[in-house]
């Protein structure tokens, strides 16, 4: 069942709605102003990128946006890239610690006390 995003052409409010039939979409009012003039927006999409692909595409010297630093999957990416370039196997211990950091970043502080 598709959930579509819309923008009201009267008040510019953006909203989402579950639409079962095309006729329902035409009658759908804006939840803010109640008018029915709207346009369907193209929603953001997400896709899965494997760790190997992310590592291959990672450039440690490239500028990074704030979203990069908020994504816990990026913790340790620079270390893994450097180790890969040097031909060093960091071992399962590194992977285990990295996974712990990614799932619970606060554990570093708690474990060091």
CSV table of N, CA, C and O in Angstrom, one decimal:
chain,number,residue,atom,x,y,z
A,1,UNK,N,0.8,-1.2,0.0
A,1,UNK,CA,0.0,0.0,0.0
A,1,UNK,C,0.9,1.2,0.0
A,1,UNK,O,1.7,1.4,0.9
A,2,UNK,N,0.7,2.1,-1.0
A,2,UNK,CA,1.6,3.2,-1.1
A,2,UNK,C,1.3,4.3,-0.2
A,2,UNK,O,0.1,4.7,0.0
A,3,UNK,N,2.3,4.9,0.4
A,3,UNK,CA,2.2,6.1,1.2
A,3,UNK,C,2.9,7.2,0.4
A,3,UNK,O,4.0,7.1,0.0
A,4,UNK,N,2.1,8.2,0.0
A,4,UNK,CA,2.6,9.2,-0.9
A,4,UNK,C,2.8,10.5,0.0
A,4,UNK,O,2.1,10.7,1.0
A,5,UNK,N,3.7,11.3,-0.5
A,5,UNK,CA,3.9,12.6,0.1
A,5,UNK,C,3.4,13.7,-0.8
A,5,UNK,O,3.5,13.6,-2.1
A,6,UNK,N,2.8,14.7,-0.2
A,6,UNK,CA,2.1,15.8,-1.0
A,6,UNK,C,2.6,17.1,-0.5
A,6,UNK,O,3.0,17.3,0.7
A,7,UNK,N,2.4,18.2,-1.3
A,7,UNK,CA,2.5,19.5,-0.8
A,7,UNK,C,1.3,20.3,-1.2
A,7,UNK,O,0.8,20.2,-2.4
A,8,UNK,N,0.6,20.9,-0.3
A,8,UNK,CA,-0.6,21.7,-0.5
A,8,UNK,C,-0.2,22.9,-1.3
A,8,UNK,O,0.7,23.7,-1.0
A,9,UNK,N,-0.9,23.2,-2.4
A,9,UNK,CA,-0.6,24.3,-3.2
A,9,UNK,C,-1.2,25.6,-2.7
A,9,UNK,O,-0.8,26.7,-3.1
A,10,UNK,N,-2.0,25.5,-1.6
A,10,UNK,CA,-2.6,26.7,-1.0
A,10,UNK,C,-1.7,27.2,0.2
A,10,UNK,O,-1.4,28.4,0.2
A,11,UNK,N,-1.3,26.3,1.1
A,11,UNK,CA,-0.6,26.7,2.3
A,11,UNK,C,0.8,26.2,2.3
A,11,UNK,O,1.6,26.5,3.2
A,12,UNK,N,1.2,25.4,1.3
A,12,UNK,CA,2.6,24.8,1.2
A,12,UNK,C,2.9,23.8,2.3
A,12,UNK,O,4.1,23.5,2.5
A,13,UNK,N,1.9,23.3,3.0
A,13,UNK,CA,2.1,22.3,4.0
A,13,UNK,C,2.5,21.0,3.3
A,13,UNK,O,1.9,20.6,2.3
A,14,UNK,N,3.4,20.3,3.8
A,14,UNK,CA,3.8,19.0,3.3
A,14,UNK,C,3.3,17.9,4.2
A,14,UNK,O,3.4,18.0,5.5
A,15,UNK,N,2.7,16.9,3.6
A,15,UNK,CA,2.1,15.8,4.4
A,15,UNK,C,2.1,14.5,3.7
A,15,UNK,O,2.4,14.4,2.5
A,16,UNK,N,1.9,13.4,4.4
A,16,UNK,CA,1.9,12.1,3.8
A,16,UNK,C,0.5,11.5,4.0
A,16,UNK,O,-0.2,11.8,4.9
A,17,UNK,N,0.2,10.5,3.1
A,17,UNK,CA,-1.1,9.9,3.2
A,17,UNK,C,-1.0,8.5,2.5
A,17,UNK,O,-0.4,8.3,1.5
A,18,UNK,N,-1.7,7.5,3.1
A,18,UNK,CA,-1.9,6.2,2.6
A,18,UNK,C,-3.0,6.3,1.6
A,18,UNK,O,-4.1,6.7,1.9
A,19,UNK,N,-2.7,5.9,0.3
A,19,UNK,CA,-3.7,6.0,-0.7
A,19,UNK,C,-4.0,4.7,-1.3
A,19,UNK,O,-3.1,4.0,-1.9
A,20,UNK,N,-5.2,4.2,-1.2
A,20,UNK,CA,-5.6,2.9,-1.7
A,20,UNK,C,-6.1,3.0,-3.2
A,20,UNK,O,-5.9,2.1,-4.0
A,21,UNK,N,-6.8,4.1,-3.5
A,21,UNK,CA,-7.4,4.2,-4.9
A,21,UNK,C,-7.1,5.6,-5.4
A,21,UNK,O,-7.0,6.6,-4.6
A,22,UNK,N,-7.1,5.7,-6.7
A,22,UNK,CA,-6.8,7.0,-7.3
A,22,UNK,C,-7.9,8.0,-7.0
A,22,UNK,O,-7.6,9.2,-6.8
A,23,UNK,N,-9.1,7.6,-6.9
A,23,UNK,CA,-10.3,8.5,-6.5
A,23,UNK,C,-10.1,9.1,-5.1
A,23,UNK,O,-10.4,10.2,-4.9
A,24,UNK,N,-9.5,8.3,-4.2
A,24,UNK,CA,-9.3,8.8,-2.9
A,24,UNK,C,-8.2,9.9,-2.9
A,24,UNK,O,-8.3,10.9,-2.2
A,25,UNK,N,-7.3,9.8,-3.8
A,25,UNK,CA,-6.2,10.8,-3.9
A,25,UNK,C,-6.8,12.1,-4.3
A,25,UNK,O,-6.4,13.2,-3.8
A,26,UNK,N,-7.7,12.1,-5.3
A,26,UNK,CA,-8.3,13.4,-5.7
A,26,UNK,C,-9.1,14.1,-4.6
A,26,UNK,O,-9.1,15.3,-4.6
A,27,UNK,N,-9.7,13.3,-3.8
A,27,UNK,CA,-10.5,13.9,-2.7
A,27,UNK,C,-9.7,14.2,-1.4
A,27,UNK,O,-10.3,14.8,-0.5
A,28,UNK,N,-8.5,13.9,-1.4
A,28,UNK,CA,-7.7,14.0,-0.2
A,28,UNK,C,-7.4,15.5,0.2
A,28,UNK,O,-6.9,16.3,-0.6
A,29,UNK,N,-7.9,16.0,1.3
A,29,UNK,CA,-7.7,17.4,1.7
A,29,UNK,C,-6.4,17.6,2.5
A,29,UNK,O,-5.8,16.6,3.0
A,30,UNK,N,-5.9,18.8,2.4
A,30,UNK,CA,-4.7,19.1,3.2
A,30,UNK,C,-5.1,19.1,4.7
A,30,UNK,O,-6.1,19.7,5.1
A,31,UNK,N,-4.3,18.4,5.5
A,31,UNK,CA,-4.7,18.4,7.0
A,31,UNK,C,-4.5,19.7,7.7
A,31,UNK,O,-5.1,19.9,8.7
A,32,UNK,N,-3.8,20.7,7.1
A,32,UNK,CA,-3.7,22.0,7.7
A,32,UNK,C,-4.8,22.9,7.4
A,32,UNK,O,-5.4,23.6,8.2
A,33,UNK,N,-5.0,23.1,6.0
A,33,UNK,CA,-6.0,24.1,5.6
A,33,UNK,C,-7.3,23.5,5.0
A,33,UNK,O,-8.2,24.3,4.8
A,34,UNK,N,-7.3,22.2,4.7
A,34,UNK,CA,-8.5,21.6,4.3
A,34,UNK,C,-8.7,21.7,2.8
A,34,UNK,O,-9.7,21.1,2.2
A,35,UNK,N,-7.9,22.4,2.1
A,35,UNK,CA,-8.1,22.5,0.6
A,35,UNK,C,-7.6,21.3,-0.1
A,35,UNK,O,-6.8,20.5,0.4
A,36,UNK,N,-8.0,21.1,-1.3
A,36,UNK,CA,-7.7,19.8,-2.1
A,36,UNK,C,-6.7,20.0,-3.2
A,36,UNK,O,-6.3,19.1,-3.9
A,37,UNK,N,-6.2,21.2,-3.3
A,37,UNK,CA,-5.2,21.5,-4.4
A,37,UNK,C,-3.8,21.1,-3.8
A,37,UNK,O,-3.3,21.7,-2.9
A,38,UNK,N,-3.2,20.1,-4.4
A,38,UNK,CA,-2.0,19.5,-3.9
A,38,UNK,C,-1.2,19.0,-5.1
A,38,UNK,O,-1.7,18.8,-6.2
A,39,UNK,N,0.1,18.7,-4.8
A,39,UNK,CA,0.9,18.0,-5.8
A,39,UNK,C,1.7,16.9,-5.1
A,39,UNK,O,2.0,17.1,-3.9
A,40,UNK,N,1.8,15.8,-5.8
A,40,UNK,CA,2.6,14.7,-5.2
A,40,UNK,C,4.0,15.0,-5.4
A,40,UNK,O,4.5,15.5,-6.4
A,41,UNK,N,4.8,14.7,-4.3
A,41,UNK,CA,6.2,14.9,-4.2
A,41,UNK,C,6.9,13.6,-4.5
A,41,UNK,O,6.4,12.6,-4.3
A,42,UNK,N,8.1,13.8,-5.0
A,42,UNK,CA,9.0,12.6,-5.1
A,42,UNK,C,9.7,12.4,-3.8
A,42,UNK,O,10.4,13.3,-3.3
A,43,UNK,N,9.5,11.3,-3.2
A,43,UNK,CA,10.0,11.0,-1.9
A,43,UNK,C,11.5,10.6,-2.0
A,43,UNK,O,12.0,10.1,-3.0
A,44,UNK,N,12.1,10.7,-0.8
A,44,UNK,CA,13.5,10.3,-0.7
A,44,UNK,C,13.5,8.7,-0.8
A,44,UNK,O,12.6,8.1,-0.4
A,45,UNK,N,14.6,8.2,-1.3
A,45,UNK,CA,14.7,6.8,-1.3
A,45,UNK,C,15.9,6.4,-0.6
A,45,UNK,O,16.9,7.2,-0.4
A,46,UNK,N,15.9,5.2,-0.1
A,46,UNK,CA,17.1,4.6,0.5
A,46,UNK,C,17.5,3.3,-0.1
A,46,UNK,O,16.6,2.6,-0.6
A,47,UNK,N,18.8,3.1,-0.2
A,47,UNK,CA,19.2,1.8,-0.7
A,47,UNK,C,20.4,1.3,0.1
A,47,UNK,O,21.1,2.0,0.7
A,48,UNK,N,20.5,0.0,0.0
A,48,UNK,CA,21.6,-0.7,0.8
A,48,UNK,C,22.9,-0.7,0.1
A,48,UNK,O,22.9,-1.0,-1.1
A,49,UNK,N,23.9,-0.3,0.8
A,49,UNK,CA,25.3,-0.3,0.2
A,49,UNK,C,26.1,-1.2,1.2
A,49,UNK,O,26.1,-1.0,2.4
A,50,UNK,N,26.7,-2.2,0.6
A,50,UNK,CA,27.5,-3.1,1.5
A,50,UNK,C,28.7,-2.4,2.1
A,50,UNK,O,29.2,-1.4,1.6
A,51,UNK,N,29.2,-3.0,3.2
A,51,UNK,CA,30.4,-2.4,3.8
A,51,UNK,C,31.6,-2.4,2.9
A,51,UNK,O,32.3,-1.4,2.9
A,52,UNK,N,31.7,-3.4,2.1
A,52,UNK,CA,32.8,-3.4,1.1
A,52,UNK,C,32.7,-2.3,0.1
A,52,UNK,O,33.7,-1.6,-0.2
A,53,UNK,N,31.5,-2.1,-0.4
A,53,UNK,CA,31.3,-1.0,-1.4
A,53,UNK,C,31.5,0.4,-0.7
A,53,UNK,O,32.1,1.3,-1.3
A,54,UNK,N,31.1,0.5,0.5
A,54,UNK,CA,31.3,1.8,1.2
A,54,UNK,C,32.7,2.1,1.5
A,54,UNK,O,33.2,3.2,1.3
A,55,UNK,N,33.5,1.0,1.8
A,55,UNK,CA,34.9,1.1,2.0
A,55,UNK,C,35.6,1.4,0.7
A,55,UNK,O,36.5,2.3,0.7
A,56,UNK,N,35.2,0.8,-0.3
A,56,UNK,CA,35.9,1.1,-1.6
A,56,UNK,C,35.6,2.5,-2.1
A,56,UNK,O,36.5,3.2,-2.7
A,57,UNK,N,34.5,3.1,-1.8
A,57,UNK,CA,34.1,4.4,-2.2
A,57,UNK,C,34.6,5.5,-1.3
A,57,UNK,O,34.6,6.7,-1.6
A,58,UNK,N,35.0,5.1,-0.1
A,58,UNK,CA,35.4,6.1,1.0
A,58,UNK,C,36.7,6.8,0.6
A,58,UNK,O,37.7,6.1,0.3
A,59,UNK,N,36.7,8.1,0.6
A,59,UNK,CA,37.9,8.9,0.4
A,59,UNK,C,38.1,9.7,1.7
A,59,UNK,O,37.4,10.6,2.0
A,60,UNK,N,39.2,9.3,2.5
A,60,UNK,CA,39.4,10.0,3.7
A,60,UNK,C,39.7,11.5,3.6
A,60,UNK,O,39.6,12.3,4.6
A,61,UNK,N,40.1,11.9,2.4
A,61,UNK,CA,40.5,13.3,2.2
A,61,UNK,C,39.4,14.2,1.7
A,61,UNK,O,39.5,15.4,1.7
A,62,UNK,N,38.3,13.6,1.3
A,62,UNK,CA,37.2,14.3,0.8
A,62,UNK,C,36.4,15.1,1.9
A,62,UNK,O,36.4,14.6,3.1
A,63,UNK,N,35.8,16.2,1.6
A,63,UNK,CA,35.0,16.9,2.6
A,63,UNK,C,33.8,16.1,2.9
A,63,UNK,O,33.3,15.4,2.1
A,64,UNK,N,33.4,16.2,4.2
A,64,UNK,CA,32.3,15.4,4.7
A,64,UNK,C,31.2,16.3,5.2
A,64,UNK,O,31.5,17.3,5.8
A,65,UNK,N,30.0,15.9,4.9
A,65,UNK,CA,28.8,16.7,5.4
A,65,UNK,C,28.5,16.2,6.8
A,65,UNK,O,29.0,15.1,7.3
A,66,UNK,N,27.7,16.9,7.6
A,66,UNK,CA,27.4,16.6,8.9
A,66,UNK,C,26.7,15.2,9.0
A,66,UNK,O,26.9,14.5,10.0
A,67,UNK,N,26.0,14.8,8.0
A,67,UNK,CA,25.3,13.5,8.0
A,67,UNK,C,26.3,12.4,8.1
A,67,UNK,O,26.0,11.3,8.7
A,68,UNK,N,27.5,12.6,7.5
A,68,UNK,CA,28.5,11.5,7.6
A,68,UNK,C,28.9,11.2,9.0
A,68,UNK,O,29.0,10.1,9.4
A,69,UNK,N,29.0,12.3,9.9
A,69,UNK,CA,29.5,12.1,11.2
A,69,UNK,C,28.3,11.6,12.1
A,69,UNK,O,28.6,11.1,13.2
A,70,UNK,N,27.1,11.8,11.7
A,70,UNK,CA,26.0,11.3,12.5
A,70,UNK,C,25.7,9.8,12.3
A,70,UNK,O,25.0,9.2,13.0
A,71,UNK,N,26.2,9.3,11.2
A,71,UNK,CA,26.0,7.9,10.8
A,71,UNK,C,27.0,7.0,11.5
A,71,UNK,O,28.2,7.0,11.2
A,72,UNK,N,26.6,6.2,12.5
A,72,UNK,CA,27.5,5.4,13.2
A,72,UNK,C,28.2,4.3,12.4
A,72,UNK,O,29.2,3.8,12.8
A,73,UNK,N,27.7,4.0,11.2
A,73,UNK,CA,28.3,3.0,10.3
A,73,UNK,C,29.7,3.5,9.9
A,73,UNK,O,30.5,2.8,9.4
A,74,UNK,N,29.9,4.8,10.0
A,74,UNK,CA,31.2,5.4,9.5
A,74,UNK,C,32.3,5.4,10.6
A,74,UNK,O,33.4,5.7,10.3
A,75,UNK,N,31.9,4.9,11.8
A,75,UNK,CA,33.0,4.8,12.8
A,75,UNK,C,33.9,3.7,12.4
A,75,UNK,O,33.6,2.6,12.0
A,76,UNK,N,35.2,4.1,12.4
A,76,UNK,CA,36.2,3.1,12.0
A,76,UNK,C,36.5,3.0,10.5
A,76,UNK,O,37.4,2.2,10.1
A,77,UNK,N,35.7,3.7,9.7
A,77,UNK,CA,35.9,3.5,8.2
A,77,UNK,C,37.3,4.0,7.8
A,77,UNK,O,37.9,3.3,7.0
A,78,UNK,N,37.8,5.1,8.3
A,78,UNK,CA,39.1,5.5,8.0
A,78,UNK,C,40.2,4.5,8.3
A,78,UNK,O,41.1,4.3,7.6
A,79,UNK,N,40.1,3.9,9.5
A,79,UNK,CA,41.1,3.0,10.0
A,79,UNK,C,41.0,1.7,9.1
A,79,UNK,O,42.1,1.2,8.7
A,80,UNK,N,39.8,1.3,8.7
A,80,UNK,CA,39.7,0.1,7.9
A,80,UNK,C,40.3,0.4,6.5
A,80,UNK,O,40.9,-0.5,5.9
A,81,UNK,N,40.0,1.6,6.0
A,81,UNK,CA,40.5,2.0,4.7
A,81,UNK,C,42.1,2.0,4.7
A,81,UNK,O,42.7,1.4,3.8
A,82,UNK,N,42.6,2.6,5.7
A,82,UNK,CA,44.1,2.6,5.8
A,82,UNK,C,44.7,1.2,5.9
A,82,UNK,O,45.7,0.9,5.3
A,83,UNK,N,44.1,0.4,6.7
A,83,UNK,CA,44.6,-1.0,6.9
A,83,UNK,C,44.5,-1.7,5.6
A,83,UNK,O,45.4,-2.5,5.2
A,84,UNK,N,43.4,-1.5,4.9
A,84,UNK,CA,43.3,-2.2,3.6
A,84,UNK,C,44.4,-1.7,2.6
A,84,UNK,O,44.9,-2.5,1.9
A,85,UNK,N,44.6,-0.4,2.6
A,85,UNK,CA,45.7,0.1,1.7
A,85,UNK,C,47.0,-0.4,2.0
A,85,UNK,O,47.9,-0.6,1.2
A,86,UNK,N,47.3,-0.7,3.3
A,86,UNK,CA,48.6,-1.2,3.8
A,86,UNK,C,48.7,-2.7,3.7
A,86,UNK,O,49.7,-3.3,4.0
A,87,UNK,N,47.5,-3.4,3.4
A,87,UNK,CA,47.5,-4.8,3.4
A,87,UNK,C,47.6,-5.5,4.7
A,87,UNK,O,48.0,-6.6,4.9
A,88,UNK,N,47.0,-4.8,5.7
A,88,UNK,CA,47.0,-5.3,7.1
A,88,UNK,C,45.7,-5.8,7.5
A,88,UNK,O,44.7,-5.2,7.2
A,89,UNK,N,45.7,-7.0,8.1
A,89,UNK,CA,44.4,-7.6,8.5
A,89,UNK,C,44.2,-7.2,10.0
A,89,UNK,O,45.1,-7.5,10.9
A,90,UNK,N,43.2,-6.5,10.3
A,90,UNK,CA,43.0,-6.0,11.6
A,90,UNK,C,42.4,-7.0,12.6
A,90,UNK,O,42.3,-6.8,13.8
A,91,UNK,N,41.9,-8.1,12.0
A,91,UNK,CA,41.4,-9.2,12.8
A,91,UNK,C,40.0,-9.1,13.4
A,91,UNK,O,39.4,-8.0,13.3
A,92,UNK,N,39.5,-10.2,13.9
A,92,UNK,CA,38.1,-10.2,14.4
A,92,UNK,C,38.0,-9.3,15.7
A,92,UNK,O,36.9,-8.8,16.0
A,93,UNK,N,39.0,-9.2,16.5
A,93,UNK,CA,39.0,-8.3,17.7
A,93,UNK,C,38.6,-6.9,17.3
A,93,UNK,O,37.8,-6.2,18.0
A,94,UNK,N,39.3,-6.4,16.3
A,94,UNK,CA,39.0,-5.0,15.8
A,94,UNK,C,37.5,-4.9,15.3
A,94,UNK,O,36.8,-4.0,15.7
A,95,UNK,N,37.1,-5.9,14.6
A,95,UNK,CA,35.7,-5.9,14.1
A,95,UNK,C,34.7,-6.0,15.2
A,95,UNK,O,33.7,-5.3,15.2
A,96,UNK,N,35.0,-6.8,16.3
A,96,UNK,CA,34.1,-6.8,17.4
A,96,UNK,C,34.0,-5.5,18.1
A,96,UNK,O,32.9,-5.1,18.5
A,97,UNK,N,35.2,-4.9,18.4
A,97,UNK,CA,35.2,-3.6,19.0
A,97,UNK,C,34.5,-2.5,18.2
A,97,UNK,O,33.7,-1.7,18.7
A,98,UNK,N,34.7,-2.6,16.9
A,98,UNK,CA,34.0,-1.6,16.0
A,98,UNK,C,32.5,-1.8,16.0
A,98,UNK,O,31.8,-0.8,16.1
A,99,UNK,N,32.1,-3.0,16.0
A,99,UNK,CA,30.6,-3.3,16.1
A,99,UNK,C,30.0,-2.8,17.4
A,99,UNK,O,28.9,-2.2,17.4
A,100,UNK,N,30.8,-2.9,18.5
A,100,UNK,CA,30.3,-2.4,19.8
A,100,UNK,C,30.2,-0.9,19.7
A,100,UNK,O,29.3,-0.3,20.2
A,101,UNK,N,31.2,-0.2,19.1
A,101,UNK,CA,31.2,1.2,19.0
A,101,UNK,C,30.0,1.7,18.2
A,101,UNK,O,29.4,2.7,18.5
A,102,UNK,N,29.7,1.0,17.1
A,102,UNK,CA,28.7,1.4,16.2
A,102,UNK,C,27.3,1.2,16.8
A,102,UNK,O,26.4,2.0,16.5
A,103,UNK,N,27.1,0.2,17.6
A,103,UNK,CA,25.8,-0.1,18.2
A,103,UNK,C,25.6,0.7,19.5
A,103,UNK,O,24.5,1.0,19.8
A,104,UNK,N,26.7,0.9,20.2
A,104,UNK,CA,26.6,1.6,21.5
A,104,UNK,C,27.8,2.5,21.7
A,104,UNK,O,28.7,2.2,22.4
A,105,UNK,N,27.8,3.7,21.0
A,105,UNK,CA,29.0,4.6,21.1
A,105,UNK,C,29.4,5.0,22.5
A,105,UNK,O,30.5,5.2,22.9
A,106,UNK,N,28.4,5.1,23.4
A,106,UNK,CA,28.6,5.5,24.8
A,106,UNK,C,29.4,4.4,25.6
A,106,UNK,O,29.9,4.7,26.6
A,107,UNK,N,29.5,3.2,25.1
A,107,UNK,CA,30.2,2.2,25.8
A,107,UNK,C,31.7,2.5,25.9
A,107,UNK,O,32.3,2.0,26.9
A,108,UNK,N,32.2,3.2,25.0
A,108,UNK,CA,33.6,3.6,25.1
A,108,UNK,C,33.9,4.4,26.4
A,108,UNK,O,34.8,4.1,27.2
A,109,UNK,N,33.0,5.3,26.7
A,109,UNK,CA,33.2,6.1,27.9
A,109,UNK,C,32.9,5.3,29.2
A,109,UNK,O,33.7,5.3,30.1
A,110,UNK,N,31.8,4.5,29.1
A,110,UNK,CA,31.5,3.6,30.3
A,110,UNK,C,32.6,2.6,30.6
A,110,UNK,O,32.9,2.4,31.7
A,111,UNK,N,33.2,2.0,29.6
A,111,UNK,CA,34.2,1.0,29.7
A,111,UNK,C,35.5,1.5,30.2
A,111,UNK,O,36.3,0.8,30.8
A,112,UNK,N,35.8,2.8,30.0
A,112,UNK,CA,37.0,3.4,30.4
A,112,UNK,C,37.0,4.0,31.8
A,112,UNK,O,38.0,4.4,32.3
A,113,UNK,N,35.9,4.0,32.5
A,113,UNK,CA,35.8,4.5,33.8
A,113,UNK,C,36.2,3.5,34.8
A,113,UNK,O,36.2,2.3,34.7
